CSV table of C-alpha atoms in Angstrom, one decimal:
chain,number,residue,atom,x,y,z
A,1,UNK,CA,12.0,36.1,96.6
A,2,UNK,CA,11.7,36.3,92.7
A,3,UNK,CA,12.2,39.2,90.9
A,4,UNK,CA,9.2,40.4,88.5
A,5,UNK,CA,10.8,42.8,86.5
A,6,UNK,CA,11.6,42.2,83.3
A,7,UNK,CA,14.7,42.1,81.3
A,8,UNK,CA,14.9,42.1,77.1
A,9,UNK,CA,16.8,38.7,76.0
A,10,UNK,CA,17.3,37.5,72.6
A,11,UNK,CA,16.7,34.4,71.5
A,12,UNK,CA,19.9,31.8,70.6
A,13,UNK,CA,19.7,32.3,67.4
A,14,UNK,CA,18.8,36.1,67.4
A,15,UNK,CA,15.4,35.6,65.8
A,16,UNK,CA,13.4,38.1,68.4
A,17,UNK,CA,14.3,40.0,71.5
A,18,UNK,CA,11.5,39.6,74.2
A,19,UNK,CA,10.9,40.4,78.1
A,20,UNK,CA,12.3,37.8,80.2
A,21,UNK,CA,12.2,37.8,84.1
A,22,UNK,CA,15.0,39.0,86.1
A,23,UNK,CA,14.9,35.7,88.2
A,24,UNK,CA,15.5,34.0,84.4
A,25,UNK,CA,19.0,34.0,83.9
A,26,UNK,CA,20.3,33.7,79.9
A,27,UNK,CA,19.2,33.4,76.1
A,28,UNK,CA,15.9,31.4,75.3
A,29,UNK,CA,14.8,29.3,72.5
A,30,UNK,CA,12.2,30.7,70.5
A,31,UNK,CA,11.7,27.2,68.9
A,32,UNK,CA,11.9,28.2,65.4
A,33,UNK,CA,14.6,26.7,62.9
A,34,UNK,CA,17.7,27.9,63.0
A,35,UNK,CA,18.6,29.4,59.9
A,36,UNK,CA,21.9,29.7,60.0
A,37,UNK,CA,23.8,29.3,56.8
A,38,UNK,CA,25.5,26.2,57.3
A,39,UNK,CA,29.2,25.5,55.8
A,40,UNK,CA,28.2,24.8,52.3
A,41,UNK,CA,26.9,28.6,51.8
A,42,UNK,CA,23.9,27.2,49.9
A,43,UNK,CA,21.4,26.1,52.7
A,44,UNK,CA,20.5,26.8,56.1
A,45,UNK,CA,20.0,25.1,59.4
A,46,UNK,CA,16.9,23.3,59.7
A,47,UNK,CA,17.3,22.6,63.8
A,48,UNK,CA,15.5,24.1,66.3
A,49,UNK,CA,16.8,27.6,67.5
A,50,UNK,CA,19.4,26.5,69.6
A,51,UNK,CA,23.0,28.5,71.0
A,52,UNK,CA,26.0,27.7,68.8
A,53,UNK,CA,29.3,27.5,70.8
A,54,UNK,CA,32.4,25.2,70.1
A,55,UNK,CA,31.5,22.2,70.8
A,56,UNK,CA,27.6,22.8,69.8
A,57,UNK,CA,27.5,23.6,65.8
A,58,UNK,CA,24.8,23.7,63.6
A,59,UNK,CA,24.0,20.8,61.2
A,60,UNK,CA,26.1,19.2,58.4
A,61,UNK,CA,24.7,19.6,55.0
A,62,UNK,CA,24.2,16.1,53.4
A,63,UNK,CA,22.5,17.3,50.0
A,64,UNK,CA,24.1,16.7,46.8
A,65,UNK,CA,25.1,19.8,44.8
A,66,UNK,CA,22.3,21.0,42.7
A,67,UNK,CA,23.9,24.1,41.8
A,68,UNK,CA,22.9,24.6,37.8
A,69,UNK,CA,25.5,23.2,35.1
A,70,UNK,CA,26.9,24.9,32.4
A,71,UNK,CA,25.2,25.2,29.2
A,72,UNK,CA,25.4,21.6,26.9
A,73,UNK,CA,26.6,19.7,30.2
A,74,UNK,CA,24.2,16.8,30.9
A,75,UNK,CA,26.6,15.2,34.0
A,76,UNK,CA,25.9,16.1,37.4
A,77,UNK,CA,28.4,17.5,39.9
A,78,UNK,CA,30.4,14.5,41.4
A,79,UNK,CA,30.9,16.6,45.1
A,80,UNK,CA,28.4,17.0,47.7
A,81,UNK,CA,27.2,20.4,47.9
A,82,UNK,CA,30.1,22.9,48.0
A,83,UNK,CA,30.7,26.9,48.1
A,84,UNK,CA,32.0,28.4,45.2
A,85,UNK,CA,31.8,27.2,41.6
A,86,UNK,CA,31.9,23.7,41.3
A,87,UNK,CA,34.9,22.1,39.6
A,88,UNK,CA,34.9,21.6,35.5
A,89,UNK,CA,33.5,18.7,34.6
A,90,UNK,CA,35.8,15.9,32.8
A,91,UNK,CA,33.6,12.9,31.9
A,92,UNK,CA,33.9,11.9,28.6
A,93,UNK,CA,31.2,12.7,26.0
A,94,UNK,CA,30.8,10.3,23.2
A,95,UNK,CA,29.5,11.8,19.5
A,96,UNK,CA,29.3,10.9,15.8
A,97,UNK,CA,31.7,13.3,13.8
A,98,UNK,CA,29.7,15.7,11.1
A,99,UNK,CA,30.0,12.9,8.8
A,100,UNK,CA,28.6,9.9,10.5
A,101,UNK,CA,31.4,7.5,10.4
A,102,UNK,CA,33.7,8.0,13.0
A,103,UNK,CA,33.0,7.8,17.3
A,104,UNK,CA,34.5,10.6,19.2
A,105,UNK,CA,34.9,11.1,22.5
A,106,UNK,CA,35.5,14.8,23.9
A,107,UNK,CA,35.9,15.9,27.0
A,108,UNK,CA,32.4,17.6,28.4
A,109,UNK,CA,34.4,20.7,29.7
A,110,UNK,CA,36.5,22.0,26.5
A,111,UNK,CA,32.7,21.1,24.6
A,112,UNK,CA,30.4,23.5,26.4
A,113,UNK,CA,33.3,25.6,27.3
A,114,UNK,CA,34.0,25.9,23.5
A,115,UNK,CA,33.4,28.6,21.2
A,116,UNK,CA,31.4,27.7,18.0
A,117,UNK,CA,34.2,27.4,15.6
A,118,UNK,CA,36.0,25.3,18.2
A,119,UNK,CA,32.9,23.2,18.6
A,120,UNK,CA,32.7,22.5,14.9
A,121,UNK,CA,36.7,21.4,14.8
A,122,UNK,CA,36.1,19.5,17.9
A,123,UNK,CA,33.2,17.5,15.8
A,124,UNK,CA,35.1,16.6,13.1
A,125,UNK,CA,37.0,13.4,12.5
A,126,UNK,CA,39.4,15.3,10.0
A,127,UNK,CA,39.5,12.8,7.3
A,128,UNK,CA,38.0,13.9,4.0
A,129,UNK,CA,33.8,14.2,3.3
A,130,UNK,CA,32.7,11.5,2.2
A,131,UNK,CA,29.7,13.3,0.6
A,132,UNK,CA,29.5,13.1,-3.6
A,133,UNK,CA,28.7,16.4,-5.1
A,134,UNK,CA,26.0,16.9,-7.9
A,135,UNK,CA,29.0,17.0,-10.5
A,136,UNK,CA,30.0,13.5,-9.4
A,137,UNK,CA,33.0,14.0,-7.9
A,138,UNK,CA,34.0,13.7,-4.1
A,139,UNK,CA,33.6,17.0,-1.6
A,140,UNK,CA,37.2,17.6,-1.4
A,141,UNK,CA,36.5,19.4,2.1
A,142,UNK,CA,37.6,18.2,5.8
A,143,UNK,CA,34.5,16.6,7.7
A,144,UNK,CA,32.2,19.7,7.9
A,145,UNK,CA,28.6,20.4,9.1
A,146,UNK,CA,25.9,21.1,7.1
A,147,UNK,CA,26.2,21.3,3.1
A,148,UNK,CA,28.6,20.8,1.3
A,149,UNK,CA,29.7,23.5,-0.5
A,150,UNK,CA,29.4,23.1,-4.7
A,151,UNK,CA,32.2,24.8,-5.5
A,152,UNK,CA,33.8,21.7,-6.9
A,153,UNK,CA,37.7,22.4,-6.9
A,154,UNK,CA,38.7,19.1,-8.6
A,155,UNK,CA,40.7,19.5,-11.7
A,156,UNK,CA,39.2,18.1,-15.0
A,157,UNK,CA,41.2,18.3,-18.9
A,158,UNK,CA,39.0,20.6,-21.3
A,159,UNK,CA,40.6,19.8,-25.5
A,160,UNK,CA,39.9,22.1,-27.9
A,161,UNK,CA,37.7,20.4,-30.8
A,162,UNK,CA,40.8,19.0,-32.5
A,163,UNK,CA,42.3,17.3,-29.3
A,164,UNK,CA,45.1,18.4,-29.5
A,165,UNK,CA,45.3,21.3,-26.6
A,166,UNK,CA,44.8,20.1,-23.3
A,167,UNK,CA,44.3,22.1,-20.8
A,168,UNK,CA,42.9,21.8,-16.9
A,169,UNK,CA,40.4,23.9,-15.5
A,170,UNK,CA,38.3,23.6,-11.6
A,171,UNK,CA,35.0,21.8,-12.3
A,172,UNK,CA,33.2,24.5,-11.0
A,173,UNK,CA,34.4,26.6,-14.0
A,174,UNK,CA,34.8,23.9,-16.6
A,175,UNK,CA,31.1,24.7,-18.1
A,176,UNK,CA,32.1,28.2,-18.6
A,177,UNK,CA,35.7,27.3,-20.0
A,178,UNK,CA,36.2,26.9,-23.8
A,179,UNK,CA,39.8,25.8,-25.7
A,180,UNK,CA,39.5,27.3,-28.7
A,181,UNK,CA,42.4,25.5,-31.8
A,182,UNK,CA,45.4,27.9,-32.6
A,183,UNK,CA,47.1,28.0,-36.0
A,184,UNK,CA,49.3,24.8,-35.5
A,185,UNK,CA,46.0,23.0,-35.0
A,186,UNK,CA,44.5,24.3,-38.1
A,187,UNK,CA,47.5,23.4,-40.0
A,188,UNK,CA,47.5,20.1,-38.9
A,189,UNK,CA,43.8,19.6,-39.7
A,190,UNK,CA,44.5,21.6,-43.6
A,191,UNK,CA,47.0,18.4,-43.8
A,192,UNK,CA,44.9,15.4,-42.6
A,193,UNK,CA,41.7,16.7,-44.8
A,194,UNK,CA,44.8,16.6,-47.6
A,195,UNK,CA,45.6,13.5,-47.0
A,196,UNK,CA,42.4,11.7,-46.3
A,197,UNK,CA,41.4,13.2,-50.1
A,198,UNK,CA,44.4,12.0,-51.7
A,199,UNK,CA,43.0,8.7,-49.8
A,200,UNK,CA,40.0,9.3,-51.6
A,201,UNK,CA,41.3,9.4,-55.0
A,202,UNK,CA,43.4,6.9,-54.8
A,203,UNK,CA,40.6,4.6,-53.7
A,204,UNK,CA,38.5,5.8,-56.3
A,205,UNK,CA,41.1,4.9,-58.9
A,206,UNK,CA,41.9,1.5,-57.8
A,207,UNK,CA,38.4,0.8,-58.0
A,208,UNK,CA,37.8,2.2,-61.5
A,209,UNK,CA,41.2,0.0,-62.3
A,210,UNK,CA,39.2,-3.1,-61.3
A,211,UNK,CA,36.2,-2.5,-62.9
A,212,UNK,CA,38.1,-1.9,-66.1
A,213,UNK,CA,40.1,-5.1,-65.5
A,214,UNK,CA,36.6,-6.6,-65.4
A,215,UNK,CA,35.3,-5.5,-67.8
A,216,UNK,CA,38.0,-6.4,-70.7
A,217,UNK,CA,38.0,-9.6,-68.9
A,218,UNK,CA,34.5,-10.2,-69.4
A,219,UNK,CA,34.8,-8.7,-73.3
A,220,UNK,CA,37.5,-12.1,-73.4
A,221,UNK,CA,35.4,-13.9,-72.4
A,222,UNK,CA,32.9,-13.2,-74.5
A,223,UNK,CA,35.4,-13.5,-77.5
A,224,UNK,CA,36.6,-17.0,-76.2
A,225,UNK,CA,32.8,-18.7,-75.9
A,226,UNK,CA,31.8,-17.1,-79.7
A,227,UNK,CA,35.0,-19.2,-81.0
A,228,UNK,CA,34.2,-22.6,-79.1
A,229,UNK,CA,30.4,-22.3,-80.7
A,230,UNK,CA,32.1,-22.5,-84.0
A,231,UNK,CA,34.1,-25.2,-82.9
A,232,UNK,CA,31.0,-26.9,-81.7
A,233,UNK,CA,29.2,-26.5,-84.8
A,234,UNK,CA,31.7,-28.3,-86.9
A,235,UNK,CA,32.0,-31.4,-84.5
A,236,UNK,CA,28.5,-31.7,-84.4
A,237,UNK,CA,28.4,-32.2,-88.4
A,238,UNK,CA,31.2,-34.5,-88.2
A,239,UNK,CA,29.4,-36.5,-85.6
A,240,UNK,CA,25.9,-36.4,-88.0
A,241,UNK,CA,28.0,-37.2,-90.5
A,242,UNK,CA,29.8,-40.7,-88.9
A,243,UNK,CA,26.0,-41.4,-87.6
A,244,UNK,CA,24.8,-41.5,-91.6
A,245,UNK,CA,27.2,-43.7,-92.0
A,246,UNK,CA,27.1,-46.2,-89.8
A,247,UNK,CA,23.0,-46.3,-90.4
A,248,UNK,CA,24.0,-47.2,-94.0
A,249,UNK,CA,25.9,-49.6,-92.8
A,250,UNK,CA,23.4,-51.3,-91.1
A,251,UNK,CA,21.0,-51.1,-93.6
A,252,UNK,CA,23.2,-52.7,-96.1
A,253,UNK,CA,24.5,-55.7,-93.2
A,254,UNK,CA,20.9,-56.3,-92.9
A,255,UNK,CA,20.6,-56.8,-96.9
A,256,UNK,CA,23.3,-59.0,-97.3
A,257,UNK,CA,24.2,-61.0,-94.1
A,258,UNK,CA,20.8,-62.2,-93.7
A,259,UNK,CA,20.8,-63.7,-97.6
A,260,UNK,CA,24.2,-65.4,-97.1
A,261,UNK,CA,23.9,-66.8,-93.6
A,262,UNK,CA,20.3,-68.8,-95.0
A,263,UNK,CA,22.7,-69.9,-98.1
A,264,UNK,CA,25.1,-71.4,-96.0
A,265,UNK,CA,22.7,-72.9,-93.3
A,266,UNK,CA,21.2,-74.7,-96.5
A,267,UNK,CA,24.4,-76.0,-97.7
A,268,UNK,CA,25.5,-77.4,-94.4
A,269,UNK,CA,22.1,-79.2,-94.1
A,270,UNK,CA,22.5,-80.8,-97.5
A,271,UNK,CA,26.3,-81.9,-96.9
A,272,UNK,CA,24.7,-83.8,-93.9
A,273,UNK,CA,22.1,-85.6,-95.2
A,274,UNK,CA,24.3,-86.6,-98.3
A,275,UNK,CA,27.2,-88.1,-95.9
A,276,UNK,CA,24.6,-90.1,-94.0
């Protein structure tokens, strides 16, 4: 015969504890999942409720790891999901340095593990800023984030209003910086003004000696021309003189030679017609 009375039996998976004939023997099934956390301590069994003994063992999580990465890390966890903390994360991240130039590649974990300071260093290509400052000269600073810093440090050569003091001040101070001349510089400026008026005279006397030579020469040759007009004047009456002369002379050839030379043209016509 079967027993009606009624035993309380939980369920494989200890969900509920109901009444269960005697004539029943064992645990039930209460059809529900599982829930049981399986071996990677992040989910639980999704089969039925069903009794877990050796060689019957819940499911085997196949689920990648989805636990949340550290702040700044955009890779993935490489394992399947895992308990605990999964492992740091060494892919490679590649980056422009602060100043644009250079590639860098950094390792994700010592980036997002980083403190800021270490962060900045990590970013940097350590060659020099390529950035000009508003003075015109270079940023004399190690690749750097952000502006560069105006404090120009680069050493320019101030002289004092002589030249002759040089000195070297940091371009961020050099509009503030005057070099004032001492008493050797003064000195030295007393004896150039000297000297540049001695220059002065000098060439002021040379040039009154020239015009003076000029001027006696011109008075010479004044002199000189005032004798040759007197010269002048007396050949010219000589030469008035010879042309009277030979006018006369003409005058008187004409009176004479033309007298005789009919004479003898006559008597050289008669002695030819006597002798014929």
């Amino acid at each position: 015969m079967k027993c009606f009375f009624f035993s309380f039996r939980a369920c494989f998976g200890e969900h509920e504890v109901s009444p269960v004939p005697c004539h029943r023997q064992g645990r039930f099934s209460c059809r529900r999942p599982c829930g049981r956390p399986l071996t990677c301590g992040n989910h639980t069994c999704s089969v039925e409720c069903h009794l877990v003994t050796g060689g019957n063992k819940c499911e085997v999580c196949d689920e990648g790891c989805s636990k949340p990465r550290p702040p700044g890390c955009p890779h993935p966890c490489s394992r399947p999901c895992h308990p605990g903390n999964c492992p740091p994360c060494s892919q490679m991240i590649r980056q422009r340095c602060h100043c644009k130039i250079s590639m860098l590649y950094v390792e994700c974990t010592k980036l997002t593990s980083a403190a800021e300071q270490t962060k900045v260093e990590l970013g940097s290509c350590n060659n020099q800023c390529p950035k000009e400052l508003s003075c015109g000269h270079r940023c004399k600073q190690v690749c750097h984030p952000g502006v560069c810093e105006e404090k120009c440090q680069q050493k320019v050569k101030l002289r004092c209003p002589c030249k002759r003091i040089k000195k070297e001040f940091p371009c961020s101070l050099s509009a503030q910086c005057v070099v004032q001349c001492d008493d050797a510089c003064r000195d030295q400026q007393r004896k150039v003004s000297q000297v540049k008026e001695a220059e002065q005279r000098a060439a002021q006397e040379e040039e009154q000696k020239k015009l003076q030579e000029e001027l006696e020469a011109f008075e010479k040759r004044q002199q000189r021309g005032g004798r040759r007009s007197k010269k002048r004047g007396r050949r010219e009456e000589v030469e008035e003189e010879g042309g009277r002369m030979a006018r006369w002379w003409r005058r008187c050839g004409a009176f004479v030679l033309v007298p005789l030379g009919g004479a003898l043209l006559s008597a050289a016509a008669y002695y030819l017609l006597n002798t014929a």
